[in-house]
């Protein structure tokens, strides 16, 4: 029985891979990722130049990410991929699941490793952290995320759209993720705050398609 690795590969820029992540990816015999196609996706973009011809590349999910996130029973969505991972580990192969950002922060990979641990506790799993969009965006615009006794609130905006105005009125430092679908509502809410907030929107961070707007 081989070990299973979950590796955070950051935001798509290969230069943001950690040395540990690069070493583990090099050692892999089978590489899984959650992209829409076998060789497409943000995580794939970050590692494709590292992948050797003899390494097997597989999709984690056979359904779309939107279907997976909307499913009431997430275990049924991830079970097929996790069961294949278990088969590969049982064959003694070195198996790696790469995921964009960090595996512990709103990550598809977290569903996979939790289900693997639940169904196959005999398989050892190690998680390699990656650069998250939160820290990378703060670095890009030159803002400290927190100083001294400050508290940072991280909010997946698409799931809390109705409360964005409430958060803006009640907090002093916000990291808003998954903003795209609710961006018009967020702009309206910011407009109602009378210029109290400094805000920057960053999209496709650390890629050739990166752009940002706002006051930094």
PDB file of C-alpha atoms in Angstrom:
ATOM      1  CA  UNK A   1       0.000   0.000   0.000  1.00  0.00           C
ATOM      2  CA  UNK A   2       1.565   3.278  -1.105  1.00  0.00           C
ATOM      3  CA  UNK A   3       1.157   6.757   0.304  1.00  0.00           C
ATOM      4  CA  UNK A   4      -1.303   9.323  -1.084  1.00  0.00           C
ATOM      5  CA  UNK A   5      -0.285  12.952  -1.451  1.00  0.00           C
ATOM      6  CA  UNK A   6      -2.497  16.023  -1.768  1.00  0.00           C
ATOM      7  CA  UNK A   7      -0.409  18.863  -3.155  1.00  0.00           C
ATOM      8  CA  UNK A   8      -1.316  22.546  -3.323  1.00  0.00           C
ATOM      9  CA  UNK A   9       0.164  24.080  -6.470  1.00  0.00           C
ATOM     10  CA  UNK A  10      -0.825  27.702  -5.950  1.00  0.00           C
ATOM     11  CA  UNK A  11      -2.518  29.835  -8.550  1.00  0.00           C
ATOM     12  CA  UNK A  12      -1.210  28.596 -11.879  1.00  0.00           C
ATOM     13  CA  UNK A  13       2.268  30.130 -11.850  1.00  0.00           C
ATOM     14  CA  UNK A  14       4.856  27.321 -11.720  1.00  0.00           C
ATOM     15  CA  UNK A  15       7.256  29.680  -9.936  1.00  0.00           C
ATOM     16  CA  UNK A  16       4.914  29.706  -6.936  1.00  0.00           C
ATOM     17  CA  UNK A  17       5.264  25.961  -6.407  1.00  0.00           C
ATOM     18  CA  UNK A  18       7.077  25.034  -3.214  1.00  0.00           C
ATOM     19  CA  UNK A  19      10.174  22.870  -3.413  1.00  0.00           C
ATOM     20  CA  UNK A  20       8.320  20.153  -1.509  1.00  0.00           C
ATOM     21  CA  UNK A  21       5.451  20.231  -4.005  1.00  0.00           C
ATOM     22  CA  UNK A  22       7.856  19.951  -6.933  1.00  0.00           C
ATOM     23  CA  UNK A  23       9.655  16.996  -5.352  1.00  0.00           C
ATOM     24  CA  UNK A  24       6.419  15.104  -4.682  1.00  0.00           C
ATOM     25  CA  UNK A  25       5.079  15.762  -8.196  1.00  0.00           C
ATOM     26  CA  UNK A  26       8.353  14.494  -9.673  1.00  0.00           C
ATOM     27  CA  UNK A  27       8.036  11.286  -7.639  1.00  0.00           C
ATOM     28  CA  UNK A  28       4.441  10.586  -8.705  1.00  0.00           C
ATOM     29  CA  UNK A  29       3.464   7.701 -10.927  1.00  0.00           C
ATOM     30  CA  UNK A  30      -0.184   8.786 -11.132  1.00  0.00           C
ATOM     31  CA  UNK A  31      -1.300  12.437 -10.989  1.00  0.00           C
ATOM     32  CA  UNK A  32      -4.924  13.394 -10.388  1.00  0.00           C
ATOM     33  CA  UNK A  33      -6.437  16.865 -10.747  1.00  0.00           C
ATOM     34  CA  UNK A  34      -9.946  18.351 -10.836  1.00  0.00           C
ATOM     35  CA  UNK A  35      -9.752  20.082 -14.220  1.00  0.00           C
ATOM     36  CA  UNK A  36     -12.522  19.846 -16.846  1.00  0.00           C
ATOM     37  CA  UNK A  37     -10.355  17.680 -19.126  1.00  0.00           C
ATOM     38  CA  UNK A  38      -7.436  15.338 -18.576  1.00  0.00           C
ATOM     39  CA  UNK A  39      -4.916  18.023 -19.497  1.00  0.00           C
ATOM     40  CA  UNK A  40      -6.845  21.200 -18.743  1.00  0.00           C
ATOM     41  CA  UNK A  41      -7.335  23.205 -15.572  1.00  0.00           C
ATOM     42  CA  UNK A  42      -5.621  25.689 -13.293  1.00  0.00           C
ATOM     43  CA  UNK A  43      -3.751  23.035 -11.324  1.00  0.00           C
ATOM     44  CA  UNK A  44      -2.687  21.300 -14.534  1.00  0.00           C
ATOM     45  CA  UNK A  45      -1.369  24.603 -15.922  1.00  0.00           C
ATOM     46  CA  UNK A  46       0.901  24.946 -12.906  1.00  0.00           C
ATOM     47  CA  UNK A  47       2.495  21.513 -13.276  1.00  0.00           C
ATOM     48  CA  UNK A  48       2.330  20.569 -16.947  1.00  0.00           C
ATOM     49  CA  UNK A  49       5.987  21.398 -17.610  1.00  0.00           C
ATOM     50  CA  UNK A  50       6.990  19.083 -14.761  1.00  0.00           C
ATOM     51  CA  UNK A  51       5.023  16.067 -15.971  1.00  0.00           C
ATOM     52  CA  UNK A  52       6.984  13.303 -17.684  1.00  0.00           C
ATOM     53  CA  UNK A  53       5.522  11.141 -20.484  1.00  0.00           C
ATOM     54  CA  UNK A  54       5.540   8.014 -18.329  1.00  0.00           C
ATOM     55  CA  UNK A  55       3.430   9.620 -15.573  1.00  0.00           C
ATOM     56  CA  UNK A  56      -0.289   8.847 -15.764  1.00  0.00           C
ATOM     57  CA  UNK A  57      -2.621  11.867 -15.603  1.00  0.00           C
ATOM     58  CA  UNK A  58      -6.249  11.429 -14.546  1.00  0.00           C
ATOM     59  CA  UNK A  59      -9.260  13.586 -13.767  1.00  0.00           C
ATOM     60  CA  UNK A  60     -10.565  13.332 -10.237  1.00  0.00           C
ATOM     61  CA  UNK A  61     -14.191  14.020 -11.179  1.00  0.00           C
ATOM     62  CA  UNK A  62     -16.283  12.775 -14.069  1.00  0.00           C
ATOM     63  CA  UNK A  63     -18.948  15.407 -13.423  1.00  0.00           C
ATOM     64  CA  UNK A  64     -18.629  19.185 -13.539  1.00  0.00           C
ATOM     65  CA  UNK A  65     -17.391  21.198 -10.569  1.00  0.00           C
ATOM     66  CA  UNK A  66     -20.711  23.065 -10.407  1.00  0.00           C
ATOM     67  CA  UNK A  67     -22.626  19.795 -10.171  1.00  0.00           C
ATOM     68  CA  UNK A  68     -20.217  18.550  -7.535  1.00  0.00           C
ATOM     69  CA  UNK A  69     -20.579  21.635  -5.353  1.00  0.00           C
ATOM     70  CA  UNK A  70     -24.372  21.598  -5.655  1.00  0.00           C
ATOM     71  CA  UNK A  71     -24.764  17.938  -4.787  1.00  0.00           C
ATOM     72  CA  UNK A  72     -26.452  17.187  -1.484  1.00  0.00           C
ATOM     73  CA  UNK A  73     -24.370  14.046  -1.040  1.00  0.00           C
ATOM     74  CA  UNK A  74     -20.808  15.081  -1.866  1.00  0.00           C
ATOM     75  CA  UNK A  75     -19.566  11.577  -1.109  1.00  0.00           C
ATOM     76  CA  UNK A  76     -21.397  10.188  -4.131  1.00  0.00           C
ATOM     77  CA  UNK A  77     -19.762  12.816  -6.358  1.00  0.00           C
ATOM     78  CA  UNK A  78     -16.222  12.036  -5.222  1.00  0.00           C
ATOM     79  CA  UNK A  79     -16.564   8.306  -4.593  1.00  0.00           C
ATOM     80  CA  UNK A  80     -15.579   7.098  -8.061  1.00  0.00           C
ATOM     81  CA  UNK A  81     -12.384   9.167  -8.129  1.00  0.00           C
ATOM     82  CA  UNK A  82     -11.487   8.237  -4.560  1.00  0.00           C
ATOM     83  CA  UNK A  83     -12.055   4.550  -5.217  1.00  0.00           C
ATOM     84  CA  UNK A  84      -9.713   4.712  -8.215  1.00  0.00           C
ATOM     85  CA  UNK A  85      -7.111   6.472  -6.051  1.00  0.00           C
ATOM     86  CA  UNK A  86      -7.430   3.630  -3.543  1.00  0.00           C
ATOM     87  CA  UNK A  87      -6.927   1.057  -6.326  1.00  0.00           C
ATOM     88  CA  UNK A  88      -3.778   2.867  -7.475  1.00  0.00           C
ATOM     89  CA  UNK A  89      -2.422   3.044  -3.938  1.00  0.00           C
ATOM     90  CA  UNK A  90      -3.230  -0.640  -3.478  1.00  0.00           C
ATOM     91  CA  UNK A  91      -1.085  -1.393  -6.509  1.00  0.00           C
ATOM     92  CA  UNK A  92       1.832   0.315  -4.802  1.00  0.00           C
ATOM     93  CA  UNK A  93       1.849   3.346  -7.109  1.00  0.00           C
ATOM     94  CA  UNK A  94       2.873   6.786  -5.903  1.00  0.00           C
ATOM     95  CA  UNK A  95      -0.363   8.792  -6.214  1.00  0.00           C
ATOM     96  CA  UNK A  96      -0.617  12.583  -6.094  1.00  0.00           C
ATOM     97  CA  UNK A  97      -3.680  14.810  -6.266  1.00  0.00           C
ATOM     98  CA  UNK A  98      -2.731  18.350  -7.270  1.00  0.00           C
ATOM     99  CA  UNK A  99      -5.071  21.203  -6.504  1.00  0.00           C
ATOM    100  CA  UNK A 100      -4.943  24.932  -7.141  1.00  0.00           C
ATOM    101  CA  UNK A 101      -4.347  27.200  -4.189  1.00  0.00           C
ATOM    102  CA  UNK A 102      -4.080  25.496  -0.828  1.00  0.00           C
ATOM    103  CA  UNK A 103      -5.689  22.095  -0.170  1.00  0.00           C
ATOM    104  CA  UNK A 104      -7.169  23.203   3.155  1.00  0.00           C
ATOM    105  CA  UNK A 105      -8.932  26.391   1.967  1.00  0.00           C
ATOM    106  CA  UNK A 106     -12.197  25.953   0.024  1.00  0.00           C
ATOM    107  CA  UNK A 107     -10.533  23.177  -1.948  1.00  0.00           C
ATOM    108  CA  UNK A 108     -11.985  20.321  -3.982  1.00  0.00           C
ATOM    109  CA  UNK A 109      -9.095  18.246  -2.707  1.00  0.00           C
ATOM    110  CA  UNK A 110     -10.405  18.404   0.857  1.00  0.00           C
ATOM    111  CA  UNK A 111     -13.472  16.375  -0.141  1.00  0.00           C
ATOM    112  CA  UNK A 112     -11.246  13.760  -1.755  1.00  0.00           C
ATOM    113  CA  UNK A 113      -8.802  13.247   1.096  1.00  0.00           C
ATOM    114  CA  UNK A 114     -11.556  13.247   3.726  1.00  0.00           C
ATOM    115  CA  UNK A 115     -13.500  10.589   1.845  1.00  0.00           C
ATOM    116  CA  UNK A 116     -10.336   8.552   1.281  1.00  0.00           C
ATOM    117  CA  UNK A 117      -9.592   8.643   5.008  1.00  0.00           C
ATOM    118  CA  UNK A 118     -13.180   7.630   5.756  1.00  0.00           C
ATOM    119  CA  UNK A 119     -13.338   4.708   3.324  1.00  0.00           C
ATOM    120  CA  UNK A 120      -9.715   3.585   3.322  1.00  0.00           C
ATOM    121  CA  UNK A 121      -8.115   4.537   6.657  1.00  0.00           C
ATOM    122  CA  UNK A 122      -5.219   2.184   5.951  1.00  0.00           C
ATOM    123  CA  UNK A 123      -3.924   4.536   3.236  1.00  0.00           C
ATOM    124  CA  UNK A 124      -1.554   7.137   4.636  1.00  0.00           C
ATOM    125  CA  UNK A 125      -2.187  10.666   3.360  1.00  0.00           C
ATOM    126  CA  UNK A 126       0.052  13.723   3.512  1.00  0.00           C
ATOM    127  CA  UNK A 127      -1.031  17.255   2.615  1.00  0.00           C
ATOM    128  CA  UNK A 128       1.420  19.731   1.082  1.00  0.00           C
ATOM    129  CA  UNK A 129       0.252  23.353   1.492  1.00  0.00           C
ATOM    130  CA  UNK A 130       0.231  25.797  -1.396  1.00  0.00           C
ATOM    131  CA  UNK A 131       0.093  29.550  -1.954  1.00  0.00           C
ATOM    132  CA  UNK A 132      -3.519  30.703  -1.556  1.00  0.00           C
ATOM    133  CA  UNK A 133      -5.238  33.436  -3.548  1.00  0.00           C
ATOM    134  CA  UNK A 134      -5.719  35.365  -0.307  1.00  0.00           C
ATOM    135  CA  UNK A 135      -2.046  35.758   0.521  1.00  0.00           C
ATOM    136  CA  UNK A 136      -1.025  36.141  -3.128  1.00  0.00           C
ATOM    137  CA  UNK A 137      -3.570  38.923  -3.737  1.00  0.00           C
ATOM    138  CA  UNK A 138      -2.495  40.781  -0.596  1.00  0.00           C
ATOM    139  CA  UNK A 139       1.121  40.544  -1.724  1.00  0.00           C
ATOM    140  CA  UNK A 140       0.260  41.749  -5.227  1.00  0.00           C
ATOM    141  CA  UNK A 141      -1.437  44.931  -4.010  1.00  0.00           C
ATOM    142  CA  UNK A 142       0.954  45.511  -1.108  1.00  0.00           C
ATOM    143  CA  UNK A 143      -1.551  45.177   1.729  1.00  0.00           C
ATOM    144  CA  UNK A 144      -0.828  43.362   5.002  1.00  0.00           C
ATOM    145  CA  UNK A 145      -3.678  40.982   5.691  1.00  0.00           C
ATOM    146  CA  UNK A 146      -3.537  41.636   9.421  1.00  0.00           C
ATOM    147  CA  UNK A 147      -1.420  43.472  11.962  1.00  0.00           C
ATOM    148  CA  UNK A 148      -1.218  43.186  15.741  1.00  0.00           C
ATOM    149  CA  UNK A 149      -4.718  42.442  17.113  1.00  0.00           C
ATOM    150  CA  UNK A 150      -6.628  42.708  13.813  1.00  0.00           C
ATOM    151  CA  UNK A 151      -9.019  39.955  12.736  1.00  0.00           C
ATOM    152  CA  UNK A 152      -9.392  38.835   9.127  1.00  0.00           C
ATOM    153  CA  UNK A 153     -12.735  37.506   7.900  1.00  0.00           C
ATOM    154  CA  UNK A 154     -12.722  35.143   4.916  1.00  0.00           C
ATOM    155  CA  UNK A 155     -16.076  34.895   3.150  1.00  0.00           C
ATOM    156  CA  UNK A 156     -17.070  32.767   0.129  1.00  0.00           C
ATOM    157  CA  UNK A 157     -19.186  35.537  -1.366  1.00  0.00           C
ATOM    158  CA  UNK A 158     -21.352  33.507  -3.703  1.00  0.00           C
ATOM    159  CA  UNK A 159     -22.745  31.596  -0.708  1.00  0.00           C
ATOM    160  CA  UNK A 160     -23.399  34.717   1.392  1.00  0.00           C
ATOM    161  CA  UNK A 161     -24.495  37.230  -1.238  1.00  0.00           C
ATOM    162  CA  UNK A 162     -27.495  38.431   0.763  1.00  0.00           C
ATOM    163  CA  UNK A 163     -25.266  39.390   3.711  1.00  0.00           C
ATOM    164  CA  UNK A 164     -22.491  41.273   1.902  1.00  0.00           C
ATOM    165  CA  UNK A 165     -23.841  44.644   3.024  1.00  0.00           C
ATOM    166  CA  UNK A 166     -24.022  43.395   6.608  1.00  0.00           C
ATOM    167  CA  UNK A 167     -20.405  42.230   6.501  1.00  0.00           C
ATOM    168  CA  UNK A 168     -19.252  45.552   5.065  1.00  0.00           C
ATOM    169  CA  UNK A 169     -21.008  47.465   7.826  1.00  0.00           C
ATOM    170  CA  UNK A 170     -19.837  45.222  10.642  1.00  0.00           C
ATOM    171  CA  UNK A 171     -16.239  44.297   9.837  1.00  0.00           C
ATOM    172  CA  UNK A 172     -13.001  46.143   9.206  1.00  0.00           C
ATOM    173  CA  UNK A 173     -11.036  43.638   7.107  1.00  0.00           C
ATOM    174  CA  UNK A 174     -12.578  41.229   4.604  1.00  0.00           C
ATOM    175  CA  UNK A 175     -11.198  38.673   2.161  1.00  0.00           C
ATOM    176  CA  UNK A 176     -14.014  37.943  -0.257  1.00  0.00           C
ATOM    177  CA  UNK A 177     -13.622  34.796  -2.369  1.00  0.00           C
ATOM    178  CA  UNK A 178     -15.789  33.498  -5.234  1.00  0.00           C
ATOM    179  CA  UNK A 179     -16.880  37.050  -5.988  1.00  0.00           C
ATOM    180  CA  UNK A 180     -17.498  36.850  -9.755  1.00  0.00           C
ATOM    181  CA  UNK A 181     -21.180  35.802  -9.744  1.00  0.00           C
ATOM    182  CA  UNK A 182     -22.123  38.473  -7.165  1.00  0.00           C
ATOM    183  CA  UNK A 183     -19.795  41.282  -8.249  1.00  0.00           C
ATOM    184  CA  UNK A 184     -22.606  43.728  -9.206  1.00  0.00           C
ATOM    185  CA  UNK A 185     -24.222  43.247  -5.786  1.00  0.00           C
ATOM    186  CA  UNK A 186     -20.872  43.771  -4.062  1.00  0.00           C
ATOM    187  CA  UNK A 187     -20.183  46.978  -6.006  1.00  0.00           C
ATOM    188  CA  UNK A 188     -23.615  48.273  -5.008  1.00  0.00           C
ATOM    189  CA  UNK A 189     -22.965  47.416  -1.373  1.00  0.00           C
ATOM    190  CA  UNK A 190     -19.592  49.163  -1.430  1.00  0.00           C
ATOM    191  CA  UNK A 191     -21.211  52.242  -2.963  1.00  0.00           C
ATOM    192  CA  UNK A 192     -23.540  52.428   0.002  1.00  0.00           C
ATOM    193  CA  UNK A 193     -20.625  52.662   2.427  1.00  0.00           C
ATOM    194  CA  UNK A 194     -19.701  56.218   1.486  1.00  0.00           C
ATOM    195  CA  UNK A 195     -16.117  55.486   0.482  1.00  0.00           C
ATOM    196  CA  UNK A 196     -15.192  53.979   3.859  1.00  0.00           C
ATOM    197  CA  UNK A 197     -13.586  50.944   2.257  1.00  0.00           C
ATOM    198  CA  UNK A 198     -10.446  50.480   0.240  1.00  0.00           C
ATOM    199  CA  UNK A 199     -11.176  47.589  -2.067  1.00  0.00           C
ATOM    200  CA  UNK A 200      -9.361  45.753  -4.842  1.00  0.00           C
ATOM    201  CA  UNK A 201     -10.761  43.053  -7.106  1.00  0.00           C
ATOM    202  CA  UNK A 202      -8.167  40.680  -8.582  1.00  0.00           C
ATOM    203  CA  UNK A 203      -8.969  38.049 -11.192  1.00  0.00           C
ATOM    204  CA  UNK A 204      -6.825  35.254 -12.645  1.00  0.00           C
ATOM    205  CA  UNK A 205      -4.074  36.135 -10.212  1.00  0.00           C
ATOM    206  CA  UNK A 206      -0.531  35.031 -11.117  1.00  0.00           C
ATOM    207  CA  UNK A 207      -1.500  34.089 -14.669  1.00  0.00           C
ATOM    208  CA  UNK A 208      -1.102  35.808 -18.032  1.00  0.00           C
ATOM    209  CA  UNK A 209      -4.772  36.820 -17.806  1.00  0.00           C
ATOM    210  CA  UNK A 210      -4.438  38.603 -14.463  1.00  0.00           C
ATOM    211  CA  UNK A 211      -6.181  41.917 -14.047  1.00  0.00           C
ATOM    212  CA  UNK A 212      -7.292  44.024 -11.125  1.00  0.00           C
ATOM    213  CA  UNK A 213      -9.424  47.047 -10.417  1.00  0.00           C
ATOM    214  CA  UNK A 214      -9.949  49.197  -7.344  1.00  0.00           C
ATOM    215  CA  UNK A 215      -8.023  51.332  -4.871  1.00  0.00           C
ATOM    216  CA  UNK A 216      -4.827  49.760  -3.663  1.00  0.00           C
TER     217      UNK A 216
END
